[in-house]
Amino acid sequence: MNVNVFKIAMSSPDDMSELDRLISEGQINPKHIVAILAKTEGNGCVNDFTRGFSTFVFKHYLAQKLATTEQEIADKVAFVMSGGTEGVMSPHAMIFTQEEVEQVETNGEKSLAVSVGFTRDFLPEEIGTTTMVEEVRKTVDRLIGEAGIESKDDVHFVQIKCPLLTSERISDARSRGKSVVVDDTYKSMGYSRGASALGVAVALNEVAADKVTNEAILTDWSLYSSVASTSAGVELLNCEVILMGNSAQSVSPFRIGHSVMQDAIDLDSVLEAIANSGLQLHGLPNETDKAKIVNVLAKAEAAPDGQVRERRTTMLTDSDINHTRQARAVVNGVIAAIVGDPMVYVSGGAEHQGPAGGGPISVIIRK
Amino acid sequence: MNVNVFKIAMSSPDDMSELDRLISEGQINPKHIVAILAKTEGNGCVNDFTRGFSTFVFKHYLAQKLATTEQEIADKVAFVMSGGTEGVMSPHAMIFTQEEVEQVETNGEKSLAVSVGFTRDFLPEEIGTTTMVEEVRKTVDRLIGEAGIESKDDVHFVQIKCPLLTSERISDARSRGKSVVVDDTYKSMGYSRGASALGVAVALNEVAADKVTNEAILTDWSLYSSVASTSAGVELLNCEVILMGNSAQSVSPFRIGHSVMQDAIDLDSVLEAIANSGLQLHGLPNETDKAKIVNVLAKAEAAPDGQVRERRTTMLTDSDINHTRQARAVVNGVIAAIVGDPMVYVSGGAEHQGPAGGGPISVIIRK
Amino acid sequence: MNVNVFKIAMSSPDDMSELDRLISEGQINPKHIVAILAKTEGNGCVNDFTRGFSTFVFKHYLAQKLATTEQEIADKVAFVMSGGTEGVMSPHAMIFTQEEVEQVETNGEKSLAVSVGFTRDFLPEEIGTTTMVEEVRKTVDRLIGEAGIESKDDVHFVQIKCPLLTSERISDARSRGKSVVVDDTYKSMGYSRGASALGVAVALNEVAADKVTNEAILTDWSLYSSVASTSAGVELLNCEVILMGNSAQSVSPFRIGHSVMQDAIDLDSVLEAIANSGLQLHGLPNETDKAKIVNVLAKAEAAPDGQVRERRTTMLTDSDINHTRQARAVVNGVIAAIVGDPMVYVSGGAEHQGPAGGGPISVIIRK
Amino acid sequence: MNVNVFKIAMSSPDDMSELDRLISEGQINPKHIVAILAKTEGNGCVNDFTRGFSTFVFKHYLAQKLATTEQEIADKVAFVMSGGTEGVMSPHAMIFTQEEVEQVETNGEKSLAVSVGFTRDFLPEEIGTTTMVEEVRKTVDRLIGEAGIESKDDVHFVQIKCPLLTSERISDARSRGKSVVVDDTYKSMGYSRGASALGVAVALNEVAADKVTNEAILTDWSLYSSVASTSAGVELLNCEVILMGNSAQSVSPFRIGHSVMQDAIDLDSVLEAIANSGLQLHGLPNETDKAKIVNVLAKAEAAPDGQVRERRTTMLTDSDINHTRQARAVVNGVIAAIVGDPMVYVSGGAEHQGPAGGGPISVIIRK
């Protein structure tokens, strides 16, 4: 199996020009595309329509290129659009392709492997509960196998798009005599993200299954995954999972590693994540090192107590700019300063994804 | 002469509790205070009243402590309030004190020296012109002498508060048959900041005086000062100048250095500025180094072409969040990650202060 | 008793020039000032420091004018600063003065009467509970008497500033084995506003006391006052109450009336409130009518279901602009269009103050 | 000729469900659609992608329904998406259809007529100049004829989408030795909108052609159209014009009228515009009147001097919320209060469209 990653600039959420160029030049065969992750330039909050716009246009473009329907594209390719490119974050997409190749001898050297899958649809009353945790766990387990990853330690990034509650879904549950985890539809996003992340944590033995009770979800912040990155969307009822790691069965020219930022300015963990991907660093990355770093994928959030290194910050009391927008600007700036490129992928909202105020950080390098 | 710096946390723009504690404990003699620079938690733009609030309360507090009037405090102490603590920037104030001491032998070792002064009042038609440049130049020249600084290379930070045009001032000029540099009062802030910065540049021989024509102001971005930090305010008609450098006549336990960030993620220049202050670094600062860094003072702005390292950023096209707010969050995050403290002073708007998209950065250390 | 109202423009939160002019001209005797209500130009949300700034400067000004301390001013004058002047709302203050006069025969004609008072301090565990409801009820009862108002129907506006929970206050309650109404300090503001409003409702027989249980607070929106206007502030532990109505013992040249807006565009209720103040209208107010309207005081909020007249609005899903800011712009615009003056007082957040999505509206006219 | 208007709610920028229902039910024949005007829920400023999203999805939907290409739809149907639904404005679209009918005798009664057309493409150096004014004038003249409108007094609304300058276009002009009207691409939007509006004004004899010099554009605010509504977009190089009026050749069940709001709270002009459409009002509209009002189309802007009725407003000094967003909230609120429906079309930015601080207002009624 061969896996490739292409990072392309986007001049707007509907800019297909770079993808089109790569396809025209034969660098990308559109049939091989399995996942597209993009940072789009909306506010990353409730009314961010740049995510839906970008997804719509990507599907439309690929359907035309492959002379098929948009529904077939949707069934085959995972789309994860993360809104919010505050500060110097540069809007871009990552195109992941996968292709069966005649088996090449890898000598046990592990390279980037990717698998994509889905849980079953959830009933409204299951969203944000241990049922969701368990279903995600099973899917992650399965995807590890499908990616040809032998050890759970070789899993470095698990992106999940998960459902949320709407007024209609809540009514549906009630009409069947069931209760939902929370009435507030906005808050249900957090529960769904948190439960999904804990599903990853249990699958990878980061957290013991018996600790993950319904009471612990969104309460016990000591429980978290170091590789999960989850986001909620209204358009689906199941979880869509993209799993990345390293496998000896892959002949990809790329490799992935990760670490966990303890807070928004945790420079050491950025260096650790780079080293974990296999790049030997002596202090800060030099130009040769930087050229090998394809992308960094990180989660950002304001610490719930509003403090960073015991200093008061004002992100949570700023009623003009949502704190997630500020957190993304900071974490992106820190990573960009180290890797010398503002085109890195930082996404907000990190319930049970890394410790409070911090978040997982993964690095993909060209070997 | 002895100069001391105290960095104090503020829980709100009117929080005097830390200053009061230091005075009560005898650490600060309020008579010795010569300047107060603070980061307050407003938006740092036009309608940021946290700056005025903080200034009002500081004056009121000191007038009561010293049993004098607020006007006398204003005549004696320079107040510079910079709004905007986006991202992880922690609101704080720096209290500078100065005290005549019996001359101690310094063996030529240079330490932190500060001087504070004012230009004459400007006529509306002079604001933002070469007349302003020249008056600032003269004041900076004089303050270098007053601070006991022997070489212009030893000047590392020049903070200026400068006037702006209002509708009344424009009318006044016109009634006398004079024209002003720009009709738009908001834009006059940029002209005033730019002309003030160029006054510093000429005084310090950073820019040849004959290059600074009225046409060059806010046009020729190749002309800039590497140590100027200027901000415009409606409350004054002259320029208020705080100059900092190192002098062999000072017995201060502090020293200052500087460098210039070429862009918002220029990590190398942050390290350079630290080294320039006299702290020997081996790669990134370690815990001992960090403990010696009192504060970092930097200027941030979005590059006029919207690009960082040839990547598109969205700061200038974001109509929801002013670009200066985003630039501050990024530059503060980068510096905070290096020095391990989000309580550093980053201010926005950098016309003729460092290159386009970058800005001066100064570091004060405890020797 | 004579009561006067002065509406003055403010060019900034610390602008005392109009008040100073009125005092210099002898129109206002500063000794007679009992309350100052102002609209200041902050965001009206958590980090709005224009309210504190304005209060600080008013106290400072009056203390100097009356050669007394700021604490004495605070004990004697009620200050209510409401942040947020979105849309065309014009920043301003209302100065209320009260003066004993030799009894003039009023022939039973009722005129504007004002009284100001305070509840006892609340323990953290009492904030937002029925204890608060009861204490407010008692204070309102007392103030009705003090204002010389004979019938509860003659009460038309009750402004309350109430306390909120802070982390310290919550800790204090816990250390004594007590629980608080909600852990989230921001949400405690809503509980405190709601309980205070219900205290008014019970005092005025708008709601039966036995319906106001702890469970009903912030839950049963059918319970509300039609004249309460409450706001929470961190600076106090008790409730500060300003009560306005009409009394036959007053010789004021002003009179007050009220109505309840059912939603943000309820034009009919604005006309009703004007009529209720005693101004006979034939359709919309004409120029003579408009000249008699001194000010309108209204509460605005986004309907909890996001709908107005069964149309979807986007206030609650807009992550860039807080919904309270949008609601104020709309309600102010509607009232301004009718009375021909954008300088009217509209304040946000209306828990148990009028029906969901609507709010009380009071009108003060010159007779 | 028959012209129909359908106003449909949209639950998001890509919501086609109501349009689909009307087509499925046979109420709309998609072949007859000539124009779609919508209010989408973005910020209405530079980075509002809801406009492009909505246009993309409408084209995609209609292309599928009519089994044709999106390009053909674009050639045939005019799409005008106006961003920004602040306050209570409800997102919606108006679908205009036109159909040849066997001539019915109208007895001279005039009814709604619509025509759609395009100017030639403009060179960059022509954008915002008198050349643009003249080309728009010609197109408007032609469209009046095409709509079967006999008198210019019967034109009540002219919506124009016009081009703007980009960096590439400016470079192109320069490479040919030409200069452009302004270097700032954002400001070029204003010039293009202003010149387009003046083209309408000249065509309708609202302004004498010889007064419209290049110097007068964006300078002499006394020159304006009372029916133009223009917006700039990056996606076109020519002007797209939708003209509406009343014609004796139309058998439409609708009629249109207009007036001009002098400022944002000009309630009288709203009533005037309703009356001008042919609805006899006695004071405010009653329920029967309201049922006949299909939609109101108005332009909103902050007065350049920041004042409304000689009161200071803070729209222009608010650095957190763009003034166009606030102006839309106010004007929509005022109109909604009168017509009893928040689903009215208010768009921002009104250079040479109505007087400074005001704007044209048109009303479509069912006869």
XYZ file of N, CA and C in Angstrom, chain A residues 7 9-13 41 43 85-91 264-268 271 283-284 290 308-309 311-315 317-318 320-321 325-327 329-330 332-334 336-343, chain B residues 7 9-13 41 43 85-91 264-268 271 283-284 290 308-309 311-315 317-318 320-321 325-327 329-330 332-334 336-343:
306
model
N -0.175 18.958 0.314
C -0.681 20.157 1.004
C -0.811 21.267 -0.022
N -2.383 25.183 -1.131
C -2.924 26.471 -0.720
C -4.310 26.656 -1.329
N -5.190 27.347 -0.609
C -6.510 27.675 -1.151
C -6.705 29.184 -1.032
N -7.096 29.799 -2.124
C -7.266 31.254 -2.091
C -8.657 31.652 -1.614
N -9.527 30.655 -1.441
C -10.876 30.864 -0.899
C -11.444 29.472 -0.640
N -12.571 29.372 0.070
C -13.082 28.034 0.407
C -13.458 27.200 -0.818
N -11.469 29.558 6.017
C -11.331 30.856 6.666
C -12.611 31.437 7.263
N -15.300 31.497 10.927
C -15.006 31.760 12.339
C -14.843 30.484 13.149
N -8.967 30.455 10.597
C -7.558 30.628 10.249
C -7.068 31.954 10.818
N -7.271 32.119 12.132
C -6.904 33.363 12.792
C -5.389 33.561 12.806
N -4.991 34.789 13.006
C -3.571 35.107 13.070
C -2.919 34.842 11.730
N -1.817 34.099 11.716
C -1.095 33.887 10.463
C -1.423 32.541 9.822
N -2.404 31.824 10.370
C -2.723 30.506 9.795
C -3.170 30.664 8.345
N -2.565 29.883 7.464
C -2.827 30.028 6.035
C -3.809 28.950 5.575
N -4.935 29.358 4.954
C -5.943 28.388 4.509
C -5.357 27.378 3.530
N -0.917 26.264 25.616
C -0.886 26.876 24.276
C 0.499 27.332 23.843
N 1.429 27.452 24.784
C 2.771 27.940 24.413
C 3.831 26.885 24.711
N 3.417 25.619 24.652
C 4.318 24.517 25.010
C 5.224 24.170 23.826
N 6.249 24.983 23.666
C 7.216 24.845 22.588
C 7.946 23.494 22.634
N 8.264 23.021 23.820
C 9.016 21.765 23.935
C 8.249 20.597 23.326
N 8.591 20.435 19.580
C 9.869 19.803 19.192
C 9.799 18.293 19.392
N 18.329 20.888 18.827
C 17.726 22.177 19.158
C 16.561 22.444 18.233
N 16.509 23.642 17.701
C 15.422 24.011 16.799
C 15.671 23.418 15.413
N 13.192 21.693 8.284
C 11.921 22.341 7.969
C 11.375 21.873 6.619
N -2.653 30.661 31.926
C -1.553 30.000 31.235
C -0.294 30.280 32.059
N 0.378 29.225 32.477
C 1.565 29.358 33.349
C 1.266 30.260 34.554
N -0.560 32.716 34.827
C -0.845 34.109 34.487
C -2.289 34.184 34.016
N -2.976 35.256 34.394
C -4.336 35.460 33.928
C -4.347 35.803 32.446
N -5.199 35.144 31.655
C -5.425 35.576 30.286
C -6.874 36.039 30.186
N -7.203 36.718 29.099
C -8.543 37.308 28.997
C -9.401 36.633 27.924
N -8.948 35.485 27.432
C -9.693 34.822 26.355
C -11.119 34.476 26.749
N -13.045 35.853 29.029
C -13.905 36.982 29.410
C -14.035 37.994 28.274
N -13.473 37.679 27.119
C -13.591 38.581 25.974
C -14.894 38.284 25.243
N -16.090 39.908 22.760
C -16.053 40.305 21.353
C -15.458 39.223 20.451
N -14.453 38.498 20.942
C -13.827 37.451 20.141
C -13.920 36.128 20.896
N -11.127 31.210 18.821
C -10.436 31.929 17.746
C -9.079 32.425 18.236
N -9.032 32.863 19.473
C -7.784 33.364 20.031
C -6.803 32.211 20.267
N -7.324 31.103 20.776
C -6.456 29.958 21.058
C -5.815 29.450 19.769
N -5.104 31.172 17.078
C -4.083 32.129 16.631
C -2.769 31.903 17.371
N -2.869 31.665 18.670
C -1.660 31.504 19.485
C -0.938 30.208 19.134
N -1.182 28.259 16.551
C -0.649 28.292 15.195
C 0.626 29.126 15.126
N 0.636 30.266 15.814
C 1.815 31.132 15.796
C 3.038 30.427 16.363
N 2.839 29.741 17.481
C 3.950 29.039 18.135
C 4.512 27.960 17.209
N 4.095 27.689 13.902
C 4.626 28.305 12.679
C 6.025 28.857 12.908
N 6.247 29.442 14.090
C 7.567 30.020 14.387
C 8.634 28.926 14.403
N 8.269 27.738 14.846
C 9.244 26.646 14.950
C 9.482 25.989 13.594
N 8.421 25.734 12.858
C 8.594 25.021 11.594
C 8.791 25.984 10.416
N 8.699 27.276 10.682
C 8.968 28.259 9.632
C 7.906 28.333 8.558
N 6.683 27.945 8.915
C 5.612 27.919 7.915
C 4.273 28.143 8.614
N 3.557 29.193 8.247
C 2.256 29.424 8.899
C 1.146 28.528 8.359
N 1.473 27.727 7.330
C 0.449 26.836 6.782
C 0.454 25.510 7.538
N 7.332 44.493 37.411
C 6.242 44.021 36.545
C 5.144 43.477 37.442
N 1.017 42.134 37.916
C -0.226 41.657 37.307
C -1.351 42.618 37.642
N -2.296 42.743 36.724
C -3.481 43.560 36.990
C -4.716 42.699 36.716
N -5.621 42.660 37.689
C -6.809 41.820 37.514
C -7.913 42.561 36.753
N -7.695 43.848 36.495
C -8.621 44.680 35.715
C -7.912 46.007 35.470
N -8.426 46.849 34.580
C -7.702 48.087 34.264
C -7.543 49.017 35.458
N -6.792 45.416 28.933
C -7.553 44.399 28.214
C -8.696 44.929 27.355
N -9.814 46.587 23.263
C -9.561 46.078 21.913
C -8.358 46.745 21.244
N -5.029 42.585 24.804
C -4.308 41.445 25.383
C -4.886 40.164 24.802
N -4.889 40.097 23.483
C -5.469 38.952 22.790
C -4.631 37.695 23.033
N -5.257 36.558 22.799
C -4.574 35.290 22.971
C -4.202 35.081 24.422
N -2.943 34.754 24.685
C -2.546 34.477 26.067
C -1.872 35.660 26.750
N -1.867 36.818 26.099
C -1.191 37.977 26.713
C -1.851 38.319 28.039
N -1.049 38.465 29.070
C -1.583 38.682 30.410
C -1.495 40.161 30.780
N -2.627 40.784 31.156
C -2.637 42.211 31.483
C -1.684 42.522 32.634
N 5.975 38.163 11.870
C 5.298 37.840 13.132
C 5.775 36.542 13.773
N 6.452 35.690 13.016
C 6.883 34.397 13.579
C 8.405 34.273 13.562
N 9.080 35.432 13.640
C 10.537 35.459 13.546
C 11.172 35.111 14.893
N 11.188 33.831 15.170
C 11.716 33.289 16.416
C 13.196 33.639 16.608
N 13.975 33.614 15.554
C 15.408 33.883 15.676
C 15.684 35.270 16.234
N 15.351 35.438 19.970
C 16.561 34.937 20.638
C 17.681 35.970 20.555
N 21.131 27.955 22.424
C 19.852 27.525 21.872
C 18.730 28.283 22.552
N 17.709 27.567 22.987
C 16.575 28.208 23.643
C 16.923 28.522 25.094
N 15.317 32.087 31.778
C 13.949 32.628 31.813
C 13.709 33.459 33.067
N 2.729 36.021 5.014
C 3.804 35.694 5.942
C 4.549 34.513 5.334
N 5.835 34.661 5.133
C 6.648 33.613 4.490
C 6.003 33.134 3.182
N 3.059 32.869 2.384
C 1.785 32.185 2.547
C 0.717 33.248 2.752
N -0.460 33.025 2.171
C -1.589 33.939 2.372
C -2.108 33.835 3.800
N -2.300 34.964 4.448
C -3.012 34.959 5.724
C -4.314 35.739 5.526
N -5.227 35.618 6.467
C -6.545 36.230 6.286
C -6.782 37.404 7.243
N -5.735 37.867 7.898
C -5.904 38.946 8.873
C -6.506 40.205 8.264
N -8.358 40.545 5.579
C -9.683 40.408 4.957
C -10.732 39.934 5.959
N -10.344 39.806 7.224
C -11.300 39.386 8.248
C -12.046 40.616 8.753
N -14.458 40.632 10.844
C -14.984 40.452 12.198
C -13.955 40.800 13.268
N -12.692 40.496 13.022
C -11.647 40.784 14.008
C -10.585 41.669 13.365
N -5.497 43.029 16.289
C -5.781 42.127 17.401
C -5.191 40.746 17.135
N -5.256 40.318 15.891
C -4.730 39.009 15.531
C -3.200 39.018 15.575
N -2.614 40.108 15.067
C -1.149 40.198 15.037
C -0.583 40.157 16.459
N -1.912 38.713 19.084
C -2.044 37.353 19.630
C -0.902 36.467 19.155
N -0.548 36.592 17.877
C 0.497 35.732 17.313
C 1.865 36.081 17.892
N 2.688 37.770 20.531
C 2.762 37.465 21.956
C 2.948 35.973 22.181
N 2.229 35.145 21.423
C 2.342 33.691 21.591
C 3.745 33.204 21.294
N 4.339 33.718 20.221
C 5.694 33.295 19.839
C 6.690 33.660 20.938
N 6.034 34.435 24.127
C 5.694 33.731 25.368
C 6.220 32.303 25.351
N 6.147 31.653 24.190
C 6.619 30.270 24.087
C 8.117 30.196 24.348
N 8.842 31.225 23.946
C 10.301 31.209 24.107
C 10.703 31.574 25.527
N 10.074 32.609 26.081
C 10.490 33.048 27.418
C 9.693 32.359 28.526
N 8.711 31.542 28.141
C 7.967 30.771 29.143
C 7.039 31.603 29.989
N 6.602 32.745 29.465
C 5.751 33.638 30.252
C 4.853 34.424 29.309
N 3.537 34.290 29.444
C 2.643 35.054 28.555
C 2.509 36.523 28.967
N 3.127 36.901 30.095
C 3.030 38.291 30.530
C 4.161 39.109 29.898
